[in-house]
Coordinates of C-alpha atoms in Angstrom, one line a residue:
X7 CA -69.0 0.1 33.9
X8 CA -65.6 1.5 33.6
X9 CA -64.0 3.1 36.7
X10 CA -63.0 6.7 36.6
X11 CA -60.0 5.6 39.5
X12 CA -58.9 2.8 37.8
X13 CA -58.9 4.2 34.9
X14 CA -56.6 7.2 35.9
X15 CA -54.5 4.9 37.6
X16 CA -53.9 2.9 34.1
X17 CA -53.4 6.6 32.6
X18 CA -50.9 7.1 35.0
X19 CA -49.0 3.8 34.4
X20 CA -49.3 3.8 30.9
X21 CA -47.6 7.6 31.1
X22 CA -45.1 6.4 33.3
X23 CA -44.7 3.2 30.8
X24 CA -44.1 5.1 28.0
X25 CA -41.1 7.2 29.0
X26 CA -39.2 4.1 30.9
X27 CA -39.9 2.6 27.5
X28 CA -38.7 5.7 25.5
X29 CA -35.6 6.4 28.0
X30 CA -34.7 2.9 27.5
X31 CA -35.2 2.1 24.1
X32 CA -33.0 5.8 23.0
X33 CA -30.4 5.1 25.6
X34 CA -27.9 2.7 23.0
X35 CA -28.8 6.1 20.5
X36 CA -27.6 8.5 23.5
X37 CA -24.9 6.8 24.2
X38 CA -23.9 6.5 20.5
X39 CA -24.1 10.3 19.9
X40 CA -21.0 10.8 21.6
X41 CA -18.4 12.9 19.8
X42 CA -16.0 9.7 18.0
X43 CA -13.3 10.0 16.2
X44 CA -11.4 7.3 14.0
X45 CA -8.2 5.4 15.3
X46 CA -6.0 7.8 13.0
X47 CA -6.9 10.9 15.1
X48 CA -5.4 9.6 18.6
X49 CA -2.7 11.1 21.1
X50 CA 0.6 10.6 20.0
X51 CA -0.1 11.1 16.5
X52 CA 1.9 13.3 13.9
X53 CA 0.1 16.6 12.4
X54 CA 1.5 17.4 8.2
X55 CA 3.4 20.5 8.6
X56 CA 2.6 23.4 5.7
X57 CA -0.6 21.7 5.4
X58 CA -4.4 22.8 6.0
X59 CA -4.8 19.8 9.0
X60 CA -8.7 17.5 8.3
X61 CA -10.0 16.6 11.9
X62 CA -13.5 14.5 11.6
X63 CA -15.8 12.0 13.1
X64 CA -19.0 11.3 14.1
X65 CA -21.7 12.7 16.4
X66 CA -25.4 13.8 17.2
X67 CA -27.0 15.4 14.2
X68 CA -27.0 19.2 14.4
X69 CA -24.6 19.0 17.3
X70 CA -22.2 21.7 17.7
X71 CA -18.9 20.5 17.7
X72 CA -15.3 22.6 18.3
X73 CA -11.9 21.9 18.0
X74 CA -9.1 23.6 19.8
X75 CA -5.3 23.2 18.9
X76 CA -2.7 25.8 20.3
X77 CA -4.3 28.9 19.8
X78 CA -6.5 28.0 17.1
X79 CA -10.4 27.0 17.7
X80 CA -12.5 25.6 14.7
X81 CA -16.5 24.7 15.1
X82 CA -19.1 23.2 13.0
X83 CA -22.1 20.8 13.2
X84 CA -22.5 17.6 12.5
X85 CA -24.7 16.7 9.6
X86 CA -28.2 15.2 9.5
X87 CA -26.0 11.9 9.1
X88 CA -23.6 12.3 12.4
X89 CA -20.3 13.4 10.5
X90 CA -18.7 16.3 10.7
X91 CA -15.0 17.6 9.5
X92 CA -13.0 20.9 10.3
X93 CA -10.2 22.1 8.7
X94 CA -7.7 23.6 10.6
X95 CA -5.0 26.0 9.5
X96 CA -1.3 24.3 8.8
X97 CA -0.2 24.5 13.0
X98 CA 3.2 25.4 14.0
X99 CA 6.0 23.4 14.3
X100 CA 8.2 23.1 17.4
X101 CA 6.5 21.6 20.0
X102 CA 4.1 19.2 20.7
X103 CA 0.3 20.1 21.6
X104 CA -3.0 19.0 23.4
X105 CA -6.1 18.8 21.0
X106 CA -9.2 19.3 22.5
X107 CA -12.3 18.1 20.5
X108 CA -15.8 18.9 22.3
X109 CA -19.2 18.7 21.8
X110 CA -21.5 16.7 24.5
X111 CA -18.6 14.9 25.7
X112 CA -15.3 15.8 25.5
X113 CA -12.2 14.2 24.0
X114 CA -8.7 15.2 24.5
X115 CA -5.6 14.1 22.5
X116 CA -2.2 14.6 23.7
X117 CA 1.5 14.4 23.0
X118 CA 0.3 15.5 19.5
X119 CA 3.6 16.7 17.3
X120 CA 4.0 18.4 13.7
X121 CA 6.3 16.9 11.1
X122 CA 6.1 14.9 8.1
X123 CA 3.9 12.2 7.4
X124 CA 3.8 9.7 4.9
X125 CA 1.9 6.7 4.1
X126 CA 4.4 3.3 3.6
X127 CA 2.2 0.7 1.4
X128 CA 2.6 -2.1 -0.9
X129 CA 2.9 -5.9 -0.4
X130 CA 5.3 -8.5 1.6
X131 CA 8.7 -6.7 1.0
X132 CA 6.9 -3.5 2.7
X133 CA 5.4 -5.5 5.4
X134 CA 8.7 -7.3 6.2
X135 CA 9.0 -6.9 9.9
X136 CA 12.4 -5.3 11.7
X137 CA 12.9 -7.9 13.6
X138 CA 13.4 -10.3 10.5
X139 CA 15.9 -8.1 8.8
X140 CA 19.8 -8.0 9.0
X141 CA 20.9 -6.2 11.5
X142 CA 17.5 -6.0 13.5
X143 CA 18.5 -6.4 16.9
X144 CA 20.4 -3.6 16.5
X145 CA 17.9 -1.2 15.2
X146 CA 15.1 -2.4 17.1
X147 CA 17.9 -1.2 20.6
X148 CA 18.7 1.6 18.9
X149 CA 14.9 2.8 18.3
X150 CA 14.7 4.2 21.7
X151 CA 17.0 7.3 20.8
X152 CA 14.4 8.4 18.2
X153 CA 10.8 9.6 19.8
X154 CA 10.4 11.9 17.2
X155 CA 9.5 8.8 14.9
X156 CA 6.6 8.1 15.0
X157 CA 4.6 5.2 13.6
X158 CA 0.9 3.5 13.3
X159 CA 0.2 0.2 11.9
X160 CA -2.8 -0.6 10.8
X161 CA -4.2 -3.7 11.2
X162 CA -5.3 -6.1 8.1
X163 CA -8.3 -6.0 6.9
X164 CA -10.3 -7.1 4.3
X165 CA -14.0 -5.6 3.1
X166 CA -15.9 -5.4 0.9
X167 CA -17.1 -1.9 0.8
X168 CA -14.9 1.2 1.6
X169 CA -14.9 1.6 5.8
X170 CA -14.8 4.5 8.0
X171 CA -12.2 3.3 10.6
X172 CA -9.6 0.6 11.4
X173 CA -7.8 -0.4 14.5
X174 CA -4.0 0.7 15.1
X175 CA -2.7 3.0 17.5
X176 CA 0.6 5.5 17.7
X177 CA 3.8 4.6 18.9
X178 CA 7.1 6.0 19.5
X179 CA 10.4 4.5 20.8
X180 CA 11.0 1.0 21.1
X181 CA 7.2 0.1 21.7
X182 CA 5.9 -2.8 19.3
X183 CA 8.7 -1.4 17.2
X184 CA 10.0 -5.2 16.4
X185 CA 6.6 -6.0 14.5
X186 CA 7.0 -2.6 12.1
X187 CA 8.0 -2.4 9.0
X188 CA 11.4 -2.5 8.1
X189 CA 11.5 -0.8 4.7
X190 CA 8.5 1.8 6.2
X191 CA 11.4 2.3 9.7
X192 CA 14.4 3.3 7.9
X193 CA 12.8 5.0 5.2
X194 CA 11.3 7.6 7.9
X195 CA 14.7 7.1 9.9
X196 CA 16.7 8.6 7.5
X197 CA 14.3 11.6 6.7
X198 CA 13.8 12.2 10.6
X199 CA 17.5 12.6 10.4
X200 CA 18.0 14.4 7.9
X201 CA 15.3 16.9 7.8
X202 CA 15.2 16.9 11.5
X203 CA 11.4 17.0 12.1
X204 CA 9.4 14.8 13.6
X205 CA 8.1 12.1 11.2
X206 CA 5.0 10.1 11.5
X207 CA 4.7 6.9 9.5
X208 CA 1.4 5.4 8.6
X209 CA 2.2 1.5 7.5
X210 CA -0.8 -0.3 5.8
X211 CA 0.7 -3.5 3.6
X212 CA 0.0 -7.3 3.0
X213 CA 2.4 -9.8 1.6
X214 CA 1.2 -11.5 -1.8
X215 CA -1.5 -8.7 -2.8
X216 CA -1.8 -7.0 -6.3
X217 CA -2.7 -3.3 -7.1
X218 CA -6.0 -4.3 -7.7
X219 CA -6.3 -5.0 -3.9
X220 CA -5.5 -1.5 -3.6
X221 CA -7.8 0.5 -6.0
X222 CA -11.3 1.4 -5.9
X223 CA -13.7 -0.5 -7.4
X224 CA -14.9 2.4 -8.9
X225 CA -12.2 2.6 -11.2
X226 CA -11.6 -1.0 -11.8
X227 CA -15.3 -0.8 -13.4
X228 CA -14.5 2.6 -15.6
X229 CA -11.6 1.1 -17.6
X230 CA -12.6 -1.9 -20.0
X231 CA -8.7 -2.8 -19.6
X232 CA -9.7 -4.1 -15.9
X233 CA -12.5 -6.1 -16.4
X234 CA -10.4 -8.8 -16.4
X235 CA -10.0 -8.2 -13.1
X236 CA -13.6 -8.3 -12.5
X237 CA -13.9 -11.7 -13.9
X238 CA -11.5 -13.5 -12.4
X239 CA -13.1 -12.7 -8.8
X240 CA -16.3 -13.7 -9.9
X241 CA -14.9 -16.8 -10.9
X242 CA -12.8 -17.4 -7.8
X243 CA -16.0 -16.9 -5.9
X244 CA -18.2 -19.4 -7.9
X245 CA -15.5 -21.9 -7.4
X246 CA -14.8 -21.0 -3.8
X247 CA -18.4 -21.2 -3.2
X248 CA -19.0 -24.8 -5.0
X249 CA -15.5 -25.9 -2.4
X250 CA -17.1 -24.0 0.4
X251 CA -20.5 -26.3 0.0
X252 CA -19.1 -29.7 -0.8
X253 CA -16.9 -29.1 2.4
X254 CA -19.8 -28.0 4.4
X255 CA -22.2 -30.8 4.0
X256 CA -19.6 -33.3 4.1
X257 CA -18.8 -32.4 7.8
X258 CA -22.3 -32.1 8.5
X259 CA -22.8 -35.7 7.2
X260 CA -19.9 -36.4 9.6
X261 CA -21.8 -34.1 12.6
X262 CA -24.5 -36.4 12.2
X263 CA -23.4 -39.6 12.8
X264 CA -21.5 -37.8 15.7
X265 CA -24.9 -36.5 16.7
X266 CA -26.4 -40.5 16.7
X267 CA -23.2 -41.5 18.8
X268 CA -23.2 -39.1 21.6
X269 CA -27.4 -39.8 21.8
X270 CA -26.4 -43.4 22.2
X271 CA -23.6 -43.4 24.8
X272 CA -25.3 -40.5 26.9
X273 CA -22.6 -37.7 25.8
X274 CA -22.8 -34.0 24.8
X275 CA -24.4 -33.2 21.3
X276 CA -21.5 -31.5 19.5
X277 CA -22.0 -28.2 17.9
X278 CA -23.5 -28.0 14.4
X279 CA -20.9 -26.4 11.6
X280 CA -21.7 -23.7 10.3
X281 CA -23.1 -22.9 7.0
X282 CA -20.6 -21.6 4.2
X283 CA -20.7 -18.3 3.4
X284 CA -19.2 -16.2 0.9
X285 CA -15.9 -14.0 1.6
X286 CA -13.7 -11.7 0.2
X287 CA -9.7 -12.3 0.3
X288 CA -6.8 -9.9 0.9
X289 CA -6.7 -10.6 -3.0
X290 CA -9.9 -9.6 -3.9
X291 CA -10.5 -6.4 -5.9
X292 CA -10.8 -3.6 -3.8
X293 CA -10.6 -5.3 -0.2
X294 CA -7.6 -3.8 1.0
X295 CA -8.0 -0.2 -0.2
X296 CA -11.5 -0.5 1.5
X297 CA -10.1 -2.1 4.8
X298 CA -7.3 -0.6 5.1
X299 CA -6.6 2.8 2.7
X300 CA -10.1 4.2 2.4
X301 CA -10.2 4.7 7.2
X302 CA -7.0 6.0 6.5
X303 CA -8.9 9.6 4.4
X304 CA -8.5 12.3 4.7
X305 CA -5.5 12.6 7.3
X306 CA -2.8 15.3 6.2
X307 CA -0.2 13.7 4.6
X308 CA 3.1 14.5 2.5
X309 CA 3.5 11.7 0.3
X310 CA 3.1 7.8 -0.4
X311 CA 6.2 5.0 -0.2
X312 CA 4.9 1.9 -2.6
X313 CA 6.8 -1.3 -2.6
X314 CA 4.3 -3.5 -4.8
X315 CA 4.7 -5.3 -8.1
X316 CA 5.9 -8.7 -7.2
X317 CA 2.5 -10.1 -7.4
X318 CA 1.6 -8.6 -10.8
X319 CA 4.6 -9.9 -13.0
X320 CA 2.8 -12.4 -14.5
X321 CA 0.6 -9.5 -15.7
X322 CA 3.2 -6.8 -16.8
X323 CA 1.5 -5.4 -19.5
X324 CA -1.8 -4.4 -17.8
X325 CA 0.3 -3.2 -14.8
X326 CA 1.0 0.0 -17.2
X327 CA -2.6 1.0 -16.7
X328 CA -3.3 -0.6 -13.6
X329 CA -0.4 1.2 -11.4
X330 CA -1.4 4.5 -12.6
X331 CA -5.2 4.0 -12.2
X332 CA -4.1 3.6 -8.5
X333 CA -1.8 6.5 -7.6
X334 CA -4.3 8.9 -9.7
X335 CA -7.4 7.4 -7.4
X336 CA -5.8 7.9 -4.2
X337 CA -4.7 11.3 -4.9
X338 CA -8.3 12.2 -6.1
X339 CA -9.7 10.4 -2.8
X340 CA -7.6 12.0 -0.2
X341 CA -8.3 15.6 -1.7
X342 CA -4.7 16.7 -1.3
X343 CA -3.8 17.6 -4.9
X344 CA -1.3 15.4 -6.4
X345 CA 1.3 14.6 -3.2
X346 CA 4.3 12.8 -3.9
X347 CA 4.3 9.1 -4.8
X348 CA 7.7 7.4 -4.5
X349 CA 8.2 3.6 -5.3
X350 CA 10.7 0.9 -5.6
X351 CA 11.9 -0.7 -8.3
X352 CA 11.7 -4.3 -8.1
X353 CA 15.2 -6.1 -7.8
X354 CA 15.8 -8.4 -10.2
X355 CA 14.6 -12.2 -8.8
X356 CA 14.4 -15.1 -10.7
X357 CA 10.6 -15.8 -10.9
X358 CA 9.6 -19.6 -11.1
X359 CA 7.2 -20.6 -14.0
X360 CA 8.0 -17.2 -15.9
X361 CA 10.2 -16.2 -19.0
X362 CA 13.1 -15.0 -18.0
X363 CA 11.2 -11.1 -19.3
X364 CA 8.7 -10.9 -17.7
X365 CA 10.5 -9.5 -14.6
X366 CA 11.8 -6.8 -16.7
X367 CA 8.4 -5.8 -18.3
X368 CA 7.2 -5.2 -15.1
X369 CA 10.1 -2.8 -14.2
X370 CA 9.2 -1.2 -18.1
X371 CA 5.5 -0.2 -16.4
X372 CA 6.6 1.1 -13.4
X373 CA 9.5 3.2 -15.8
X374 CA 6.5 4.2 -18.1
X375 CA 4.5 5.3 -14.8
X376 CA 7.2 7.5 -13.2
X377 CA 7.7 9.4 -16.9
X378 CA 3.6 10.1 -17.1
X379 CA 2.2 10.5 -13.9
X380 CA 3.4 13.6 -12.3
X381 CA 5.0 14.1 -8.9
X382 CA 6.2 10.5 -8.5
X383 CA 10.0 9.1 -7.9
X384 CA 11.5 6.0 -8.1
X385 CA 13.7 3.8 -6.2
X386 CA 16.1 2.0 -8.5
X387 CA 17.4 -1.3 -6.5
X388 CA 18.7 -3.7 -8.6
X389 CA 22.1 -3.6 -6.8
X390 CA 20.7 -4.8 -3.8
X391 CA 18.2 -7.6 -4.0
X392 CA 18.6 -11.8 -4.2
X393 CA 18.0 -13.6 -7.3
X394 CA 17.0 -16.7 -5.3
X395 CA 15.1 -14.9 -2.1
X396 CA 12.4 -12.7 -2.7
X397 CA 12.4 -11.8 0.6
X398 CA 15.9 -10.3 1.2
X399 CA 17.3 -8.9 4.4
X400 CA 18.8 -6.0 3.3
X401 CA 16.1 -4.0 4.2
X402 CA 17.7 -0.8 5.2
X403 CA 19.5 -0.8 2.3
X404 CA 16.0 -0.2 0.7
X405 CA 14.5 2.1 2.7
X406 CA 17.6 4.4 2.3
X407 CA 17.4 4.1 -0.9
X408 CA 14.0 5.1 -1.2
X409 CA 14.8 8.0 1.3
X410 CA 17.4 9.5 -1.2
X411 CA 14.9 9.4 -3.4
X412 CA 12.8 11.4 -1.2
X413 CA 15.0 13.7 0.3
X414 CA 15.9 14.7 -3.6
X415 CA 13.0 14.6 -5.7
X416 CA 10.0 16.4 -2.6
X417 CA 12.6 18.0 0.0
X418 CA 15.2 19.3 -2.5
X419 CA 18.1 18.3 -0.3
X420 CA 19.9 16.4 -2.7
X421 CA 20.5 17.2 -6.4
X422 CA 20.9 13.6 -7.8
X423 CA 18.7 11.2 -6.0
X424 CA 17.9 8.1 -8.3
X425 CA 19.9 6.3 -11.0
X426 CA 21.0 6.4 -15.0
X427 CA 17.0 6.3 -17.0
X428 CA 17.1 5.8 -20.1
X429 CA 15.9 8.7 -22.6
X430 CA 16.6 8.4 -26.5
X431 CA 18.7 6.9 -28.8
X432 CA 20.1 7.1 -31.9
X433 CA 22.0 5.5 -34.6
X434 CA 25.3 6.5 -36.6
X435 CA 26.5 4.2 -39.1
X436 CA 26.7 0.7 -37.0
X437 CA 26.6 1.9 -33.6
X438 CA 23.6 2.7 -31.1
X439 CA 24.2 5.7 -29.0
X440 CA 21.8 5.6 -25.9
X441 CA 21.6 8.7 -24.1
X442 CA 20.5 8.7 -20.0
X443 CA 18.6 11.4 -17.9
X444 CA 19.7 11.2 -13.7
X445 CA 23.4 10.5 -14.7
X446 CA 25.3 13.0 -12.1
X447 CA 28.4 13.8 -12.3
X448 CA 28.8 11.7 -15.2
X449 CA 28.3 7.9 -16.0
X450 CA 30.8 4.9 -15.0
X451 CA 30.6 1.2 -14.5
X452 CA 30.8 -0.6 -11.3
X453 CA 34.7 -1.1 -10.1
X454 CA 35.4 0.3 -13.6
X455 CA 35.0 -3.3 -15.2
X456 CA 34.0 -3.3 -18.9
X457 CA 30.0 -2.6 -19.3
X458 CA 27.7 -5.8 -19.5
X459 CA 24.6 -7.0 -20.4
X460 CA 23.8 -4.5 -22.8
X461 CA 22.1 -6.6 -25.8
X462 CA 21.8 -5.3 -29.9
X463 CA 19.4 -6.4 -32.5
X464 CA 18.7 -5.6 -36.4
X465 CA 15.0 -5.5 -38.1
X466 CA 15.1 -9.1 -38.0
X467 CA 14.5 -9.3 -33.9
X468 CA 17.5 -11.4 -33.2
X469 CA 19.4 -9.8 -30.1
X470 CA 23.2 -10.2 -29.8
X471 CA 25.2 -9.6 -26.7
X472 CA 27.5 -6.3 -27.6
X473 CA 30.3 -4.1 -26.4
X474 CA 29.1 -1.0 -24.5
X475 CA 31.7 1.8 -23.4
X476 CA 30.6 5.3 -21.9
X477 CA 30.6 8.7 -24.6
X478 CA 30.7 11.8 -22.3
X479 CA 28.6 12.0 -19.3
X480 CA 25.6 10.9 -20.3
X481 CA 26.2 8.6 -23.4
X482 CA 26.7 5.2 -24.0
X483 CA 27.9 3.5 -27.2
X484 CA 26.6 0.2 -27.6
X485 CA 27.8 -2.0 -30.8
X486 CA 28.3 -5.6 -32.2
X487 CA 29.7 -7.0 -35.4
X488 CA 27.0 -9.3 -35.7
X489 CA 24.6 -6.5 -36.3
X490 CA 25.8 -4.3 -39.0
X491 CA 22.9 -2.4 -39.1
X492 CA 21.1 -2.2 -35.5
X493 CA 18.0 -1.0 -34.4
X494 CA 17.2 -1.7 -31.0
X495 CA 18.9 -2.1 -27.7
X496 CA 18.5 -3.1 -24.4
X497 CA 19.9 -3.0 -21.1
X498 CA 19.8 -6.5 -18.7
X499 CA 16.8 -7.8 -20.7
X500 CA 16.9 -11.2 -18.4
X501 CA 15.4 -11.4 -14.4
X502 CA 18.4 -12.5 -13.5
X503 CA 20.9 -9.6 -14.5
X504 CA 22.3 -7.0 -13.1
X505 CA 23.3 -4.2 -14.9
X506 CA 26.9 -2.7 -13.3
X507 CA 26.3 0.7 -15.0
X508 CA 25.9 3.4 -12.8
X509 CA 26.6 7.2 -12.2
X510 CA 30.0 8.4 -10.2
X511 CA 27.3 9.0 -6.9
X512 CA 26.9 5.4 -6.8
X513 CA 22.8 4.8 -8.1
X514 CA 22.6 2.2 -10.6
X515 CA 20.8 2.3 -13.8
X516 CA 17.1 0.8 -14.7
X517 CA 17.5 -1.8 -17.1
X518 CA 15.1 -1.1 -20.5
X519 CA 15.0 -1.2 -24.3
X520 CA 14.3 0.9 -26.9
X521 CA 11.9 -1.4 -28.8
X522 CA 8.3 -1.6 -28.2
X523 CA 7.9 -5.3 -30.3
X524 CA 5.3 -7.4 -28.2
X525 CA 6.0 -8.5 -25.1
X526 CA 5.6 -11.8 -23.5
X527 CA 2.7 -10.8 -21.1
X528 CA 1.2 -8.6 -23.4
X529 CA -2.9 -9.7 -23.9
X530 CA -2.3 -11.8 -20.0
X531 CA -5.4 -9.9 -18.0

């Protein structure tokens, strides 16, 4: 017979039971339903100026969150998923402010300033610290005098699907400014200057990676022109994964006999290795613009510096489609209409194991990109790179000149900002003329030596080198006797020329041709 006493004691303890149980096993969820934001949104960070301002994170579901910046105060509630985003109105410029971000806990960010932000991307020429360029020392000193610039670096990584954070933090001054990117550093330098505003510069890069590292997969799999791509990685895997095996069991043959000695002599078991698993590299499809681009959404920004094409020259031709699939996903991602996208154009460099063209049929797609995407730029830099060192010191050089380009084509502070680009031609009699958009105040050559490297060629293909003279400000004549009757031109054809035609505000021109007969890396996916 059953106990009415004991049994209201074990009602009682099983009561009590339960919510201990409950209190405990909810307490990680509690704790968790904090108001978070991602690394992006942190003090010391720079707020787009002109611009409707994204703040978001994650809480509770349902719970009431409010944001509070100068006199502005935004709420909403989080969704049945724990995210939440406000949009607050473009906030003054002037001074810097305290945003306060509440719901059951409070978070407040200070030191928070208004200015011009801009996203520096791309592969090992972006990444290229300031303390491995010329003149370094001397910039990293000089840093201090410049609060207003502002930078976060984010830190590599690598994943397979798009991510909601990633680890960096804002700094100004001379703080971990050594380890920034050089390019990314003067680039903002010269606008913080210039436009005086601060300027707050987001730098996510990795040396050797192609533009395919940096677009969605969801693109790569909607064009039949990147499946390519596609196959390639599953290949690499299959063939990582039959390495990653062999190498595995033959240390754990090794860990065995290990294992026999250290029974035998009385010693400690050494630890098992581990099993091989499969993993994505920084050259995987997709990795970095899920590590590192995709946290990054949808921060108010003004534009995006690219310096990336080194790794895709042996794939020219697909670059044409490839480097405009990215700039049109990012802009559709972030949600900010189509912002400015300025890149560099690669220096010439003498690529080992490639025709001597392929080089300059990289530069043709990133030409072909700036004429039919809109709101992009280009940096023309073949005046200032190394034919034998990919990596060249001359960083500053680079990020002025991409600054120029800037400063003219988005601000509207200068009126010629890039070099000579070729437009048109046409033929009279047995001469080419070749006619040039961006050529200032008129065209000249460099220390007013005669023009080279321009090349000439009939129907039959065959290019001569030929005589070149500029025709009024933005006309060259190009000619040769040993083409009578010419068809086609080009312009320092080779990866290791350098055209010395420039216009009189000293930008040099792109180097091009006005043929579209096959290329060498046509059909190379």
């Amino acid at each position: 017979m059953i106990s009415w006493k004991r049994l209201h004691t074990q009602t009682h303890f099983v009561f009590i039971y339960g919510i201990l149980f409950s209190f405990f096993s909810f307490a990680p969820s509690i704790a968790s339903a904090e108001v978070k934001l991602p690394s992006i949104l942190s003090s010391g960070m720079v707020l787009q100026q002109n611009k409707t301002v994204p703040v978001w994170g994650v809480a509770q579901p349902g719970e009431l969150i409010s944001v509070k910046i100068g006199r502005q105060i935004k709420r909403t509630i989080a969704n049945k998923n724990g995210k939440w985003q406000i949009l607050l109105e473009p906030v003054p410029i002037g001074k810097t402010y305290e945003m306060v971000i509440s719901g059951k806990n409070t978070i407040r960010l200070t030191n928070v300033a208004v200015g011009e932000v801009w996203v520096c991307s791309g592969q090992s020429n972006m990444s290229w610290p300031l303390n491995r360029s010329r003149g370094g020392s001397r910039f990293i000193k000089d840093s201090k005098n410049y609060p207003g610039l502002r930078r976060f670096d984010v830190v590599r990584t690598i994943h397979k699907k798009p991510q909601e954070d990633v680890k960096g933090i804002w700094y100004q001054g001379k703080k971990k400014i050594w380890r920034f990117s050089a390019v990314c550093y003067h680039f903002g330098l010269k606008l913080h200057k210039k436009l005086r505003v601060p300027v707050g510069l987001i730098h996510a890069s990795w040396g050797g990676t192609g533009a395919a590292a940096w677009t969605p997969m969801r693109i790569l799999k909607s064009q039949r022109a990147f499946y390519p791509i596609l196959a390639r990685q599953k290949k690499w895997e299959k063939r990582g994964y039959k390495i990653g095996r062999w190498r595995y069991w033959k240390r754990y043959r090794r860990w065995r006999r290990a294992v026999k000695r250290a029974r035998r002599r009385g010693r400690r078991i050494p630890r098992r290795p581990r099993r091989y698993r499969k993993r994505w590299h920084n050259n995987s499809p997709s990795a970095l613009y899920n590590g590192m681009i995709h946290p990054l959404i949808p921060f108010a920004i003004r534009g995006v510096a690219w310096y990336q094409g080194e790794s895709n020259v042996p794939r020219a031709y697909q670059y044409r489609k490839l480097f405009p699939a990215l700039i049109k996903s990012w802009r559709a991602r972030w949600g900010q209409g189509n912002f400015p996208f300025i890149f560099v154009q690669l220096p010439p460099y003498r690529y080992r194991g490639l025709k001597t063209s392929a080089y300059n049929e990289l530069v043709e797609a990133q030409t072909m990109t700036l004429m039919r995407v809109k709101n992009t730029a280009m940096a023309i830099t073949n005046d200032l790179g190394s034919l034998y060192n990919l990596h060249f010191r001359r960083k500053h050089k680079v990020g002025k000149r991409l600054a120029t380009t800037a400063l003219g084509s988005v601000y509207k502070k200068r009126k010629v900002y890039s070099g000579p680009i070729y437009v048109s031609m046409k033929i009279k009699k047995n001469k080419a003329f070749v006619y040039f958009r961006h050529s200032g105040s008129g065209l000249t050559s460099k220390k007013g030596r005669r023009l080279r490297y321009f090349m000439i060629a009939g129907e039959d293909k065959r290019f001569f080198r030929a005589k070149a003279k500029v025709n009024g400000r933005n006309t060259v004549v190009v000619w040769s006797k040993r083409v009578p009757n010419p068809v086609a031109v080009r312009l320092a054809w080779r990866d290791y020329m350098r055209p010395n035609l420039f216009n009189k505000e000293g930008l040099p021109a792109s180097s091009f041709r006005t043929d579209k007969w096959k290329g060498i890396t046509e059909g190379k996916f």
